[in-house]
Each structure stands twice: as structure tokens, then as C-alpha cells.
Amino acid sequence: MNVLEMNNIKKSFNNHTLHVLQDISLNVAEGEVVAIIGPSGSGKSTLLRCATLLTEMDSGELLYLGDYAAKNDENGNSVYADKAALKKIRSHFGLVFQNFNLFPHYSVLKNLTDAQISVLGRSKEEAKQRAEVLLEKMGLADKGDAYPCQLSGGQQQRVAIARALAMDPKILFFDEPTSALDPELTGEILKVIRQLAEENMTMVIVTHEMAFARDVADRVIFMDGGVIVEQGDPQQVINHPQEERTRQFLSRFAQN
Amino acid sequence: MKKMKRFLCLALALVMTATMLIGCGKKDKQQLIVGFDAEFPPFGYLAADGTYDGFDLAMAEELCNRLGWEFKAVPIDWNSKDTELKGGNINCIWNGFTYTGREDEYTWSDPYVDNSIVIVVKADSGIKTLADLAGKTVMAQTASSAVDGIDGNEAFKNSLKEVVQLADYNTGFLELKQGTVDAVAADIGVAAYQVAQNGSDYVILEEAVSTEQYAVGFLLGNTELRDAVNTELKKMAADGTMLKIAKNYESVGLVIDNLCMLG
Amino acid sequence: MTYQTMLSLLGQGFLTTLAIFLLTLLGSLPLGLGITFCRSSKFKPLQWLTKFYISIMRGTPLMLQLIVVFFCPNLLFGIVPPTNWRFIAVILAFVINYAAYFAEIYRGGIESIPVGQYEAAEVLGYSKTQTFCKIILPQMVKRVLPSVTNEVITLVKDTSLAYAIGMVEMFTRAKQIAVAPNSPGIVTLFVAGLFYYIFNFIVAWAMERIEKRLSYYE
């Protein structure tokens, strides 16, 4: 069964004048790592926001583990499931933001435990145990009492990843997780994601790191102008693109 | 945290004490709720023990004692006296309240004090008559009979540069002291009190701006309360109570000769 | 009248000032939050009504509001005021006035919180109430504290406006003492000023302590 299923997603802004997503479909199987690349404005972030219920789509279906988050009515407009159903669906996925979005007034440990306790209803001890295991894994075992502002960007992003993992999601989304970081700090984040891939975590990663996408992903999707232009095996898409637009995009990258 | 709690407890206790100080009374008995300006000696002022005192208040309290009424003195902002009366927060104004010129605005008792509006100047100012004030600035209390007195004496008013209206006489005398006004127009009682307090710094001009009378004012139409108060007031004048009370206030500027009800 | 008497009389007035101050804060700080919610309500008429209310509170003198609150129930509707109405009216007028100011301060604070905080909370599964209470409110409090401190200090001084409806708080009391027979006179006003200054000094100190306690993060 696919963890994520998105069928014929359409989304436009500015009173239907700006079509950001034009009939996009995306299935992600369990354990699969999908990298989405493309120029800015291509719709990849919007796709991620639709998948994580932060943006409402105009049309199309969204399913997690076979459960509908949204389906089309007779006019082809997306209708979302009720509050309780969406709450359950939200527990299936996690999202790592470009800007981390840690809670600045909570310590690192509380960032990791609070949602476990107040959303999942775990006990304090259980939540703390889970958090400590994850901090250890992220190499931040000694930072539990620190506040986000006391950490480097790379450390903050690792806390953000741990915060998402603490909720035990079935699938984890990354929205350009290294874009806000200094170049020398991106490595530590990519290393963590690579490790998660090895543990068969299902992931969808929007990224500009081509080499990383090629190495870590099972499938690369190239988006442009609100459509999927090309997708497939990473080696194939990145080293031997079939489409002209993909080639142009990648050549611009090679020059940079 | 413990400190915080202690602070909160203390704060709460203070609030409760304060609320009690402001407190309330029962409403069974007939009440005489006297509105007065607590900055208007010798008729109404704050005494050293923190209670309100003054000739008018003492008279009102004695009157209540004699009638078995409940007496309540409410200090008010003089500007709001009409609204306080209409709103029922007070039921009479008994505080050197000028009757002359306001005959139709309130229901009045018989007048009990002959008052005149006089001018106070600095002793060394060289001002001797009203005519000397031509082109000068005179202070009077806002909405007071001093303003009415000046308004009624048109020739005098037109000769002045300006009439400055302030909320209380205390500020007026401060202005006089520092020279921002040249003279203060006030009721004779107030003027006498200030001169008494400040020794030889000030003098009262012999020539008065106007003469008038004080009476107790009630809400227009409230003749029932007026009649009850008036009858007892006249009795107090006749049996010597008024004179006895007045003597206590001579030292703070009350002029017994002006008590017209004594005859 | 001795200085000691003057001080004890002023002290009585100070208790009233303190009562007005504390009760106003007790009422207006939470009420302001409620008004902020109404102000940003999706129900338009409520939003307009709140906007109108705030503009009246900020656009007219507090002294006028005191007079209106105190006198209007009787003059317009013939309601007989309860015994303690003078004091209640003072508190009521101050609370509704300050709540309007606090509401606008809170709104600024809430709007300054990055949208990413809401999104992070939403993705983690927090409910709207949880998001507000656990994520937004604590951050908002820290951000608005300096502005709130300003208002609180202004409130200490504004309490003296209560004289307009005959409330004998410290300043009115000081003016009464100043004209009382054989009183220390004008000095009383300066002593009252000292009371206000010390009170505000303590208030500022307390607010600074709270700010420090909240400065564990940036």
C-alpha cells in the first residue's frame, strides 16, 4: 500500500489566475525516498504544503495509508475529511521546514516532548525517553536543556528533524532542509537524512542539492511550471535527462 | 514563587481595606447626602483627623442629628455638581452655595449667609480699587459664583484683560503668588481664609465685585426635602445653635457678621 | 496639621489609588485578550463593533469616559446607582479603557509571531486552542511586555483622573490637604508626587524582573 497518494492535484492562487499545480499525481510507497527538484516557482513547495494540509488544494484527492484526507465532489472540487479524521491523518506525517520553526520558548527537550504529551497523550517519562533516544541519534545528547537560540543552524535543524521523528510518522517531508544553512553546515543535515534513508524511513525531500538527491533518493521528480516534467531513477534523471527543460535546469546548476 | 504569593496576598488585603474604606451604608433612614467641594474652607475642607469638616458640614450634620436622619458628606468635583444632583448621588448642595442669580435652577432654602465676591491681590501690588485692575488678569473658580459675579458686573469685566478659570482656589492662589494672575476673585469667606493662612502677603480690596447670598440648594422641585431642612435650619438659627457652631469656624475665616439668618 | 497627619491622610488616599490600580489591571489585562479575539474574529459585525469600541476608547479623553460611565446609567435610563457606584464606575471606566489599549498591544504581539510557528504546531497536530495557549501566547507575552509596562506606568498616574467623578484618590486627597487649615500647604503635592514616583519605581522594577525572567530565550 502506498503511504501517500496524491491524485490530480490542482491549485491556483490569485482568484484562479495563477496556476501553481496543474494536475499533479504522486504516489509514495513505504520505505521509498523521493527527491523533488525544480526551479523556484515550479510548485514543489506548494505540493509539499498540500500534502501536509497547510494549503488547501482546489481539486484532487489526498490519501494516507488508504484513508482519505480529501476527495473530489461531483464538481471536481476537493472536499476535506472531518476534524477527527484529519487529526488522525496528521499523525501519519511529519514536516521539516526550511526555517526549522522550532518553538523558541521551549527547551530542546520540551520541543521534542510537548507534542508527544499533548497530542499523542504519551506519559512524560515515555516522551522523555523517546526524545532522549532521538537526541542521542542526532548527536545532540547534551543539548536537551539548551534553548534553540543557543544552537547553530545545523543543530537547530537536527532538533527539528528529531521533533518530527518523535511523533513516529509513517512519512517525513523535508522542505529544502538545507537552504537556510551556511554551506559548511549542510553536510551534517544531509548525513542525518542519509542515515534515515538507510533505516528505510519513507521520505519526500524538496531540495536543491543535486548530488545528494542522486545519491540518497530512490526516485527523482523534476517539476516545472506546476507539472511533473520528468521522473524516474536518480541516475537517469540527473545524469541523462530526457526532457529539454530538465536539461536546461540541470545545466544551470552545473554552472553554479 | 512564594514571594510572589505573599505579594499577591498583601495586594489583595490592601484592595479589600480600600474597598471597605470607600464602603457603604444602610438605606433605611432618611438620608441627607450633602455634595460639597472639599477644597472650599471654611465651608468644607479636610480636617487633620481625615474627616471632612467645615461650617456648612457641621450645620448639616447637626441638623440631621436633630431630625434623626442619616448624614452623608460626599466630596464632589464642583464642575459636576449638577450631574451629581440629577443623578441622585447627592440630594443637596450645602457648601457656600450661591443662591443669587441661580434662583430658577434649584429649589432653595432660605439664604443664611450674606456673601460678597471680593478681590484678593498681593499686598505689595499697589492695586487698591477695582479700577486699578483694568488690563489685568483675574482668577476665579470654574462654574463658581465668582465667575457669575464678574459676569454680572459688566463694566468691571470688560476692563479686565482676562478671567482665568481654574478648578480650585488653591491653584488660583499659587498663580497669584507667582504672578501669573494679578488678582483672585473669590467669596469673602474663602478670601478671608486665605488671607488668614498667608499672613500679610495678601489683602482684600474693600470694594466688592458683587454681593450675593448663600443658601442650601436642592434638585429643582424637591420641595419636600427643602421644607424639612429649611424649617429645622431656621430653628437652629433661632435657638442659638447656628451661632454656637459658627464660633468654631471663626479661626478658619468664617465671618459671623455675614450670617444673615441670625438677623 | 502635622506632617505625620499629612502622611497618614495621604496614605489613605494611596490605598484608594492602589485599589484602582490593581483592580484595573486585574480586569483589563484579561479583558484585553478577549477584545483581541473579537477584533480578529472572522464574524465581521463583531470585528467592526470591536474596532469601533477601540477607536472610541482611544479617541476620547479618559476623563470624559469616567463621567459618562458614572452618570449615564441614571441620566439616560433612570437606573438608581448602587451604594458603591462611584468606586465601581471608576474601576469599570478604567478597565474598559485600558483593555482597549492592551487589546491593541496584544494584537501587535500576536501578529508579530512568524506564521511558521502556527504551521509547525499544526503539522505536529496541536489543536487551535493548544497552539494559542502553548505556542503563541507565551511568545506574545514576552514581546508585548515592554509596551505593557509603559501602559501600567501610565495607569499609575492616570488614577488621579478619578477625581472627575469625586473619587478621593491620592491626588485629590493631596489637594484637599493642601488647602486644609494649618496644613503643610503646597508641599503636600510634592509629597504626593514622591508617592507616585516611588510606586512607579516599584512597578518598573517588578516589570523588569518579569522581563528578565522571560529573557531565557531570544
XYZ file of C-alpha atoms in Angstrom:
737
model
C 0.000 0.000 0.000
C 1.193 3.486 -0.771
C 1.894 5.620 2.257
C 0.981 8.743 0.296
C -1.293 9.003 -2.667
C -1.990 12.295 -4.418
C -4.263 12.195 -7.445
C -4.761 15.001 -9.958
C -3.922 17.840 -7.614
C -4.788 21.318 -8.841
C -4.078 24.531 -7.022
C -4.208 28.116 -8.168
C -3.788 31.442 -6.421
C -4.972 34.998 -7.092
C -8.534 34.053 -7.977
C -7.580 31.215 -10.275
C -5.260 33.278 -12.405
C -2.002 31.804 -11.150
C -1.959 28.026 -11.631
C 0.696 26.673 -9.324
C -0.190 22.995 -9.530
C -1.710 21.625 -12.705
C -2.971 18.092 -12.385
C -0.186 16.532 -10.366
C -0.233 12.942 -9.165
C 2.297 11.431 -6.821
C 2.406 8.090 -5.038
C 4.984 7.251 -2.446
C 5.487 3.634 -1.389
C 6.581 2.520 2.043
C 10.343 2.911 2.519
C 10.681 4.948 -0.649
C 12.777 8.120 -0.742
C 11.552 10.657 -3.291
C 13.502 13.802 -4.130
C 11.700 16.690 -5.826
C 13.831 19.167 -7.753
C 12.978 22.115 -9.914
C 13.377 25.859 -10.280
C 11.785 28.196 -7.742
C 8.162 28.832 -8.559
C 7.819 25.398 -10.078
C 5.233 24.423 -7.449
C 7.282 21.922 -5.458
C 6.828 23.708 -2.138
C 3.099 24.124 -2.774
C 2.882 20.407 -3.498
C 4.500 19.714 -0.136
C 2.176 22.169 1.606
C -0.853 20.499 0.020
C 0.410 17.098 1.128
C 0.878 18.329 4.702
C -2.552 20.047 4.810
C -1.043 23.510 5.236
C -2.544 24.631 1.941
C -5.964 23.552 0.715
C -5.994 22.225 -2.792
C -8.705 23.238 -5.256
C -9.139 19.844 -6.790
C -7.716 16.380 -6.391
C -7.532 13.544 -3.895
C -5.192 13.038 -0.994
C -4.805 9.745 0.854
C -2.556 8.490 3.610
C -2.333 4.716 4.069
C -5.541 4.384 2.076
C -7.501 6.865 4.229
C -8.934 9.887 2.501
C -7.817 13.307 3.689
C -9.628 14.854 0.736
C -11.666 13.574 -2.150
C -13.411 15.200 -5.101
C -17.088 16.071 -5.096
C -19.204 15.791 -8.262
C -17.864 19.148 -9.494
C -14.290 18.018 -9.080
C -13.587 20.218 -6.053
C -11.585 18.856 -3.156
C -13.636 18.157 -0.051
C -11.681 17.542 3.120
C -12.449 14.941 5.735
C -13.814 15.974 9.139
C -11.700 17.308 12.002
C -11.246 13.973 13.769
C -10.200 12.182 10.591
C -7.717 14.917 9.711
C -6.284 14.749 13.212
C -5.564 11.070 12.705
C -4.098 11.725 9.269
C -1.794 14.419 10.638
C -0.289 11.823 12.942
C 0.866 9.895 9.862
C 3.279 12.514 8.588
C 5.953 14.901 9.787
C 7.376 18.000 8.144
C 10.805 19.566 8.430
C 10.762 23.232 7.462
C 13.358 25.288 5.677
C 13.429 27.697 8.661
C 13.265 24.958 11.319
C 10.333 26.662 13.087
C 11.365 25.378 16.467
C 9.459 26.786 19.432
C 11.900 29.358 20.802
C 10.381 29.482 24.293
C 10.754 25.722 24.821
C 13.998 23.960 25.627
C 15.230 21.416 23.093
C 13.836 18.598 25.206
C 10.439 20.285 25.567
C 10.345 20.920 21.802
C 10.594 17.153 21.427
C 8.302 16.050 24.233
C 5.445 18.559 24.312
C 3.563 17.403 21.228
C 4.075 13.768 22.223
C 2.374 14.502 25.524
C -0.357 16.930 24.482
C -1.156 15.470 21.051
C -0.354 11.772 21.302
C -1.160 11.549 25.000
C 2.073 9.850 25.930
C 3.259 9.937 29.521
C 6.005 12.376 30.485
C 8.508 9.585 31.053
C 7.723 7.880 27.769
C 8.020 11.124 25.846
C 11.271 11.982 27.543
C 12.717 8.569 26.818
C 11.797 8.808 23.150
C 13.243 12.331 22.947
C 16.500 11.313 24.542
C 16.978 8.404 22.145
C 16.443 10.758 19.192
C 18.753 13.462 20.556
C 21.442 10.828 21.028
C 20.928 9.733 17.444
C 21.214 13.336 16.216
C 24.420 13.803 18.198
C 22.726 16.327 20.495
C 22.521 14.281 23.684
C 23.994 17.129 25.731
C 21.698 19.823 24.312
C 18.398 18.815 25.928
C 18.368 21.770 28.304
C 19.558 24.304 25.735
C 17.190 26.727 24.006
C 17.006 26.886 20.198
C 18.633 30.332 20.134
C 21.742 28.850 21.728
C 22.242 26.356 18.895
C 23.789 26.664 15.451
C 21.551 26.453 12.400
C 22.624 22.886 11.732
C 21.905 21.865 15.307
C 18.504 23.573 15.190
C 17.589 21.693 12.026
C 18.627 18.407 13.643
C 16.375 19.224 16.596
C 13.572 19.951 14.124
C 14.112 16.556 12.487
C 14.117 14.875 15.897
C 10.913 16.758 16.813
C 9.206 15.391 13.699
C 10.531 11.869 14.305
C 9.395 11.902 17.926
C 5.812 11.724 16.677
C 6.655 8.441 14.899
C 5.374 9.481 11.482
C 4.930 6.987 8.652
C 6.326 9.524 6.209
C 8.563 12.534 6.625
C 8.573 15.587 4.362
C 11.536 17.927 4.015
C 11.043 21.398 2.537
C 14.501 22.498 1.367
C 16.018 21.492 4.707
C 19.455 22.928 3.979
C 18.540 26.146 2.157
C 18.659 28.335 5.267
C 22.004 26.947 6.375
C 25.556 28.088 5.731
C 27.195 25.790 3.157
C 29.513 24.248 5.748
C 26.537 23.170 7.857
C 24.527 21.421 5.139
C 26.672 18.300 5.393
C 25.512 17.400 8.879
C 21.857 17.576 7.845
C 22.363 15.545 4.692
C 24.181 12.955 6.780
C 21.195 12.619 9.100
C 18.778 12.252 6.190
C 21.039 9.681 4.587
C 21.032 7.713 7.826
C 17.230 7.836 7.932
C 17.134 6.568 4.348
C 19.273 3.628 5.347
C 16.763 2.859 8.094
C 14.056 2.726 5.413
C 12.231 5.851 6.524
C 9.708 6.923 3.915
C 10.648 10.444 2.839
C 9.792 13.171 0.345
C 12.540 15.756 0.046
C 12.346 19.047 -1.815
C 15.961 20.029 -2.392
C 18.464 21.915 -4.460
C 21.293 19.528 -3.586
C 21.538 17.582 -6.849
C 24.385 15.296 -5.829
C 22.568 14.464 -2.606
C 19.298 13.798 -4.437
C 21.077 11.472 -6.804
C 22.812 9.566 -4.015
C 20.048 9.188 -1.496
C 16.781 9.088 -3.466
C 15.079 6.045 -4.961
C 13.246 8.336 -7.357
C 13.797 11.899 -8.536
C 10.949 14.123 -9.720
C 11.656 17.230 -11.771
C 8.897 19.817 -11.579
C 8.476 22.970 -13.614
C 5.501 25.277 -14.233
C 3.222 23.297 -11.948
C 3.648 19.953 -13.699
C 5.909 16.937 -13.295
C 8.168 17.186 -16.302
C 10.202 14.090 -15.738
C 10.631 11.438 -13.067
C 12.458 8.213 -12.554
C 15.705 6.672 -11.466
C 18.027 9.327 -9.997
C 20.983 8.422 -12.206
C 18.705 8.551 -15.234
C 17.003 11.895 -14.454
C 20.026 13.767 -13.199
C 22.778 12.340 -15.402
C 20.778 11.606 -18.574
C 17.630 13.774 -18.585
C 15.234 13.052 -21.415
C 13.428 16.368 -21.426
C 14.830 19.642 -22.689
C 13.531 21.633 -19.677
C 15.243 19.237 -17.283
C 18.471 19.540 -19.171
C 18.329 23.342 -19.095
C 17.648 23.378 -15.377
C 20.448 20.954 -14.605
C 22.945 22.748 -16.810
C 22.262 25.983 -14.924
C 23.056 24.068 -11.776
C 26.244 22.639 -13.180
C 27.472 26.139 -13.997
C 26.779 27.360 -10.481
C 7.078 31.938 43.750
C 6.495 32.076 47.473
C 7.402 35.746 47.464
C 5.009 36.317 44.609
C 2.191 34.699 46.608
C 2.955 36.824 49.622
C 2.891 39.934 47.461
C -0.453 38.942 45.982
C -1.909 38.331 49.439
C -0.736 41.729 50.595
C -2.093 43.408 47.494
C -5.440 41.705 47.934
C -5.631 42.738 51.576
C -4.912 46.328 50.631
C -7.579 46.301 47.960
C -10.112 44.927 50.406
C -9.248 47.505 53.032
C -9.553 50.253 50.488
C -12.881 48.956 49.283
C -14.106 48.935 52.860
C -12.897 52.477 53.420
C -14.941 53.567 50.473
C -17.642 51.383 51.937
C -21.356 51.724 52.054
C -24.133 52.491 54.499
C -27.665 51.291 55.022
C -30.529 52.989 53.269
C -33.322 52.609 55.814
C -33.365 56.082 57.321
C -33.997 59.364 55.534
C -30.641 60.416 54.199
C -29.203 63.844 53.687
C -26.441 63.383 51.158
C -24.551 66.638 51.027
C -22.434 67.323 47.995
C -19.557 69.670 48.725
C -16.205 70.850 47.474
C -13.586 69.686 49.972
C -11.270 72.462 48.851
C -13.559 75.277 49.979
C -12.734 76.322 53.528
C -14.211 77.419 55.847
C -17.394 75.787 54.491
C -15.939 72.421 53.550
C -12.422 71.068 53.951
C -10.349 68.120 55.128
C -9.636 68.075 58.869
C -6.460 66.753 60.447
C -8.172 63.539 61.521
C -9.012 62.724 57.901
C -12.706 63.552 58.207
C -14.399 66.343 56.323
C -15.135 69.448 58.321
C -16.407 72.972 57.781
C -19.170 75.263 58.921
C -21.715 74.003 56.386
C -20.979 70.351 57.041
C -21.171 70.863 60.786
C -24.541 72.577 60.355
C -25.816 69.822 58.105
C -24.677 67.106 60.499
C -26.270 68.792 63.491
C -29.483 69.208 61.525
C -29.504 65.500 60.740
C -28.882 64.634 64.382
C -31.843 66.735 65.397
C -34.123 65.159 62.793
C -32.836 61.630 63.331
C -31.608 61.466 59.732
C -28.565 59.797 58.349
C -25.905 62.320 57.355
C -23.540 61.706 54.486
C -20.995 64.128 53.059
C -19.820 63.422 49.514
C -16.863 65.375 48.154
C -17.562 66.162 44.511
C -15.841 67.800 41.614
C -17.540 71.224 41.599
C -17.890 71.106 37.809
C -20.096 68.032 38.099
C -22.380 69.296 40.847
C -25.500 69.459 38.641
C -24.976 65.996 37.220
C -24.340 64.582 40.685
C -27.572 66.135 41.913
C -29.636 64.999 38.929
C -28.130 61.541 39.135
C -29.178 61.180 42.753
C -25.648 60.689 44.022
C -26.285 63.624 46.322
C -29.584 65.211 47.332
C -28.433 68.675 48.293
C -25.580 71.061 47.747
C -24.677 72.728 51.020
C -21.319 74.316 50.632
C -21.232 78.088 50.428
C -23.579 77.661 47.504
C -24.605 80.965 45.972
C -28.315 81.457 45.611
C -28.255 84.866 43.932
C -28.550 84.538 40.164
C -29.411 80.825 40.304
C -32.898 81.260 41.750
C -34.604 79.272 38.987
C -32.087 76.474 38.658
C -32.547 74.796 42.040
C -35.069 74.600 44.842
C -33.598 76.684 47.647
C -33.676 77.006 51.396
C -33.762 80.499 52.896
C -30.418 82.258 52.484
C -28.215 82.042 55.585
C -25.017 83.902 54.623
C -24.500 87.317 53.063
C -21.614 86.789 50.779
C -19.777 89.165 48.572
C -17.392 88.403 45.772
C -14.197 90.219 46.618
C -10.806 90.625 45.043
C -7.601 89.419 46.675
C -4.321 90.932 45.499
C -0.745 90.829 46.702
C -0.182 93.341 49.484
C 2.669 94.987 47.559
C 0.891 95.131 44.194
C -0.304 98.719 44.533
C -3.803 97.719 43.451
C -6.365 99.471 45.628
C -9.643 99.568 43.691
C -11.448 97.602 41.031
C -10.496 100.283 38.525
C -6.819 99.542 39.155
C -7.398 96.070 37.717
C -8.009 97.430 34.217
C -5.944 95.372 31.774
C -5.070 92.796 34.451
C -5.727 89.072 34.732
C -8.148 87.777 37.384
C -8.607 84.175 38.500
C -11.959 82.687 39.530
C -13.058 79.111 40.220
C -14.698 77.371 37.289
C -18.509 77.361 37.471
C -18.431 79.343 40.710
C -20.402 82.354 41.837
C -17.242 84.429 41.493
C -17.454 83.932 37.734
C -21.152 84.815 37.855
C -20.316 87.871 39.964
C -17.760 89.112 37.467
C -20.136 88.387 34.582
C -22.814 90.403 36.366
C -20.541 93.423 36.733
C -20.097 94.092 33.036
C -18.102 97.302 33.240
C -15.572 95.615 35.509
C -15.410 92.502 33.329
C -14.776 94.497 30.179
C -11.941 96.399 31.813
C -10.065 93.151 32.547
C -7.532 91.579 30.228
C -8.675 88.054 31.039
C -10.624 85.945 33.524
C -8.720 82.712 34.160
C -10.961 79.887 35.352
C -9.336 77.160 37.422
C -10.789 74.129 39.160
C -9.846 75.197 42.689
C -8.758 78.224 44.649
C -5.582 76.638 45.883
C -4.167 76.703 42.369
C -5.506 80.230 41.961
C -3.589 81.497 44.964
C -0.451 79.733 43.759
C -0.810 81.597 40.493
C -1.297 84.824 42.360
C 1.862 84.131 44.329
C 3.979 83.543 41.245
C 2.388 86.427 39.352
C 0.679 84.551 36.512
C -2.567 86.165 37.639
C -2.814 89.630 39.185
C -5.829 89.002 41.387
C -8.158 86.291 42.632
C -11.912 86.839 42.737
C -13.474 84.762 45.490
C -16.232 84.556 48.051
C -15.421 86.674 51.080
C -15.166 83.591 53.303
C -12.617 81.927 51.046
C -10.697 85.170 50.658
C -10.645 85.775 54.398
C -9.442 82.216 54.960
C -6.573 82.573 52.500
C -5.518 85.907 53.942
C -5.659 84.390 57.416
C -3.472 81.486 56.291
C -0.907 83.592 54.481
C -0.415 86.428 56.947
C 0.285 89.804 55.425
C 1.114 88.644 51.881
C -2.381 89.313 50.545
C -5.021 91.966 51.011
C -8.728 92.048 50.213
C -9.941 95.093 48.264
C -12.614 96.999 50.146
C -14.726 97.400 47.038
C -16.657 94.180 46.278
C -17.358 92.897 42.768
C -20.871 91.904 43.721
C -22.937 90.884 46.694
C -24.996 87.752 46.942
C -26.321 85.192 49.383
C -25.682 81.553 50.205
C -28.433 79.011 50.617
C -28.827 75.249 50.535
C -29.692 74.022 47.037
C -31.903 71.018 46.235
C -32.905 69.401 42.978
C -35.455 71.633 41.268
C -38.876 70.540 42.519
C -37.687 68.674 45.611
C -39.690 70.929 47.932
C -40.405 68.139 50.419
C -36.775 67.779 51.457
C -36.229 71.530 51.172
C -39.127 72.297 53.535
C -37.936 69.834 56.146
C -34.386 71.186 56.054
C -35.467 74.796 55.915
C -37.758 74.556 58.926
C -35.068 72.952 61.050
C -32.408 75.354 59.777
C -34.459 78.330 60.866
C -34.967 76.718 64.261
C -31.221 76.278 64.578
C -30.688 79.936 63.776
C -33.319 80.971 66.295
C -32.180 78.818 69.217
C -28.511 79.813 69.003
C -27.192 76.544 67.578
C -26.022 78.246 64.397
C -24.066 80.881 66.264
C -22.526 78.257 68.537
C -21.346 76.218 65.572
C -20.180 79.314 63.689
C -17.874 80.291 66.539
C -15.895 77.090 65.987
C -15.061 78.242 62.469
C -14.125 81.858 63.100
C -10.461 80.913 63.267
C -10.561 79.487 59.754
C -12.095 82.573 58.173
C -15.839 82.452 58.842
C -17.240 85.969 59.291
C -20.079 85.781 61.823
C -21.395 89.211 60.892
C -22.291 87.777 57.487
C -24.670 85.144 58.877
C -27.836 86.853 57.676
C -30.174 84.216 59.059
C -29.156 85.245 62.568
C -30.775 88.625 61.861
C -1.888 69.648 60.837
C 1.423 67.886 61.357
C 3.498 66.198 58.684
C 2.670 62.891 60.280
C -1.064 63.531 59.904
C -0.490 64.638 56.356
C 1.372 61.424 55.580
C -1.259 59.215 57.119
C -4.025 61.065 55.256
C -2.051 60.774 52.033
C -1.531 57.096 52.835
C -5.305 56.608 52.941
C -5.563 58.237 49.543
C -2.779 55.995 48.347
C -4.759 52.893 49.320
C -7.561 54.056 47.051
C -5.079 54.737 44.267
C -3.591 51.267 44.777
C -7.047 49.689 44.719
C -7.920 51.438 41.456
C -4.564 50.401 40.024
C -4.728 46.718 40.973
C -8.395 46.191 40.136
C -7.938 47.915 36.785
C -5.057 45.613 35.881
C -6.919 42.576 37.167
C -9.827 43.421 34.876
C -8.196 44.925 31.823
C -5.293 42.537 31.232
C -7.540 39.504 30.594
C -10.366 41.549 29.049
C -7.867 42.934 26.536
C -7.179 39.417 25.334
C -10.884 38.790 24.813
C -11.157 42.016 22.852
C -8.195 40.998 20.703
C -10.046 37.806 19.812
C -13.179 39.767 18.888
C -11.085 42.245 16.955
C -9.663 39.478 14.772
C -12.887 37.479 14.679
C -13.999 36.104 11.318
C -17.531 37.280 12.133
C -17.397 40.717 10.511
C -20.021 42.617 12.584
C -18.200 41.619 15.776
C -14.949 42.774 14.238
C -16.428 46.146 13.254
C -18.048 46.591 16.652
C -14.745 45.907 18.395
C -12.904 48.263 16.071
C -15.453 50.968 16.841
C -15.183 50.333 20.567
C -11.388 50.547 20.453
C -11.457 53.753 18.443
C -13.862 55.352 20.934
C -11.746 54.300 23.901
C -8.571 55.598 22.307
C -10.119 58.615 20.642
C -11.860 60.271 23.585
C -10.447 61.528 26.891
C -10.450 59.057 29.752
C -11.937 61.772 31.949
C -14.955 62.012 29.674
C -15.334 58.235 29.733
C -15.306 58.317 33.531
C -18.073 60.903 33.574
C -20.133 59.003 31.007
C -19.828 55.683 32.843
C -20.663 57.268 36.179
C -23.618 59.428 35.175
C -25.160 57.833 32.098
C -26.931 54.823 33.614
C -29.011 57.194 35.737
C -29.422 60.136 33.374
C -30.261 58.012 30.312
C -32.018 55.010 31.823
C -33.069 56.213 35.264
C -31.199 53.379 36.977
C -30.676 54.075 40.666
C -26.948 53.670 41.245
C -25.851 51.129 43.880
C -24.183 52.452 47.037
C -20.641 51.853 45.873
C -21.334 53.039 42.356
C -18.723 55.820 42.441
C -15.943 53.336 43.043
C -17.391 50.681 40.733
C -17.762 53.259 37.960
C -14.128 54.307 38.330
C -12.960 50.701 38.028
C -15.353 49.996 35.162
C -14.245 53.049 33.187
C -10.563 52.335 33.748
C -10.954 48.656 32.873
C -12.757 49.223 29.583
C -10.352 51.999 28.633
C -7.163 50.110 29.428
C -8.495 46.866 27.954
C -8.781 48.645 24.605
C -5.142 49.691 24.755
C -3.996 46.261 25.918
C -6.024 44.639 23.133
C -4.152 46.606 20.500
C -0.817 45.820 22.136
C -1.684 42.110 22.237
C -2.811 42.191 18.613
C 0.529 43.677 17.582
C 2.303 40.992 19.584
C 0.276 38.159 18.103
C 0.710 39.427 14.564
C 4.467 39.679 15.038
C 4.761 35.937 15.631
C 6.014 34.211 12.460
C 3.436 32.161 10.601
C 5.907 29.252 10.737
C 5.101 28.825 14.435
C 1.444 28.194 13.617
C 2.377 25.834 10.782
C 4.843 23.854 12.883
C 2.191 23.462 15.573
C -0.465 22.485 13.047
C 1.703 19.810 11.449
C 2.556 18.402 14.864
C -1.175 18.039 15.473
C -1.795 20.722 18.104
C -5.389 21.921 18.241
C -6.103 25.625 17.679
C -6.537 26.193 21.421
C -3.344 24.331 22.255
C -1.467 26.277 19.602
C -2.615 29.553 21.061
C -2.081 28.707 24.718
C 1.174 26.788 24.426
C 2.933 28.302 21.444
C 1.596 31.754 20.624
C 0.553 33.245 23.980
C 3.879 32.725 25.815
C 5.825 34.248 22.947
C 3.325 37.091 22.650
C 3.610 37.911 26.368
C 7.351 38.305 26.083
C 7.057 40.514 23.019
C 4.431 42.855 24.446
C 5.902 43.209 27.910
C 7.782 46.492 27.266
C 4.639 48.111 25.823
C 2.514 46.750 28.656
C 4.996 48.191 31.169
C 4.518 51.601 29.570
C 0.761 51.371 29.922
C 0.972 50.147 33.511
C 3.132 53.111 34.473
C 0.745 55.467 32.717
C -2.087 53.852 34.658
C -0.451 54.715 37.994
C -0.592 58.362 37.016
C -3.984 58.148 35.300
C -5.606 57.015 38.554
C -5.644 60.689 39.551
C -8.267 61.330 36.850
C -10.779 59.596 39.104
C -11.257 62.932 40.880
C -13.507 63.918 37.966
C -16.257 61.812 39.481
C -15.423 62.697 43.038
C -13.281 59.685 43.853
C -10.925 60.725 46.610
C -7.711 59.042 45.499
C -4.257 60.208 46.477
C -4.026 63.288 44.290
C -7.452 64.654 45.217
C -6.607 63.915 48.831
C -3.331 65.826 48.458
C -5.166 68.841 47.055
C -7.639 68.726 49.935
C -4.818 68.550 52.454
C -3.033 71.424 50.757
C -5.931 73.814 51.458
C -6.885 72.451 54.876
C -6.372 74.778 57.846
C -2.770 74.864 59.110
C -1.664 72.157 56.673
C 1.848 71.997 55.212
C 0.288 73.509 52.082
C 1.734 73.057 48.644
C 4.448 70.716 49.974
C 1.719 68.089 50.170
C 1.514 67.974 46.391
C 5.233 67.298 46.150
C 4.981 64.565 48.751
C 2.148 63.040 46.709
C 4.421 63.267 43.668
C 7.060 61.364 45.625
C 4.482 58.662 46.453
C 3.678 58.301 42.752
C 7.343 58.198 41.865
C 8.172 55.509 44.413
C 5.136 53.493 43.384
C 6.150 53.659 39.747
C 9.721 52.845 40.665
C 8.494 49.628 42.281
C 6.220 48.880 39.332
C 9.070 49.393 36.862
C 11.355 47.242 38.983
C 8.781 44.445 39.143
C 8.178 44.577 35.389
C 11.909 44.486 34.770
C 12.168 41.374 36.926
C 9.447 39.715 34.873
C 11.182 40.723 31.660
C 14.400 39.220 32.950
C 12.653 36.008 33.849
C 11.378 35.780 30.302
C 14.733 36.561 28.722
C 15.912 32.953 28.915
C 15.398 32.813 25.156
C 15.594 35.329 22.371
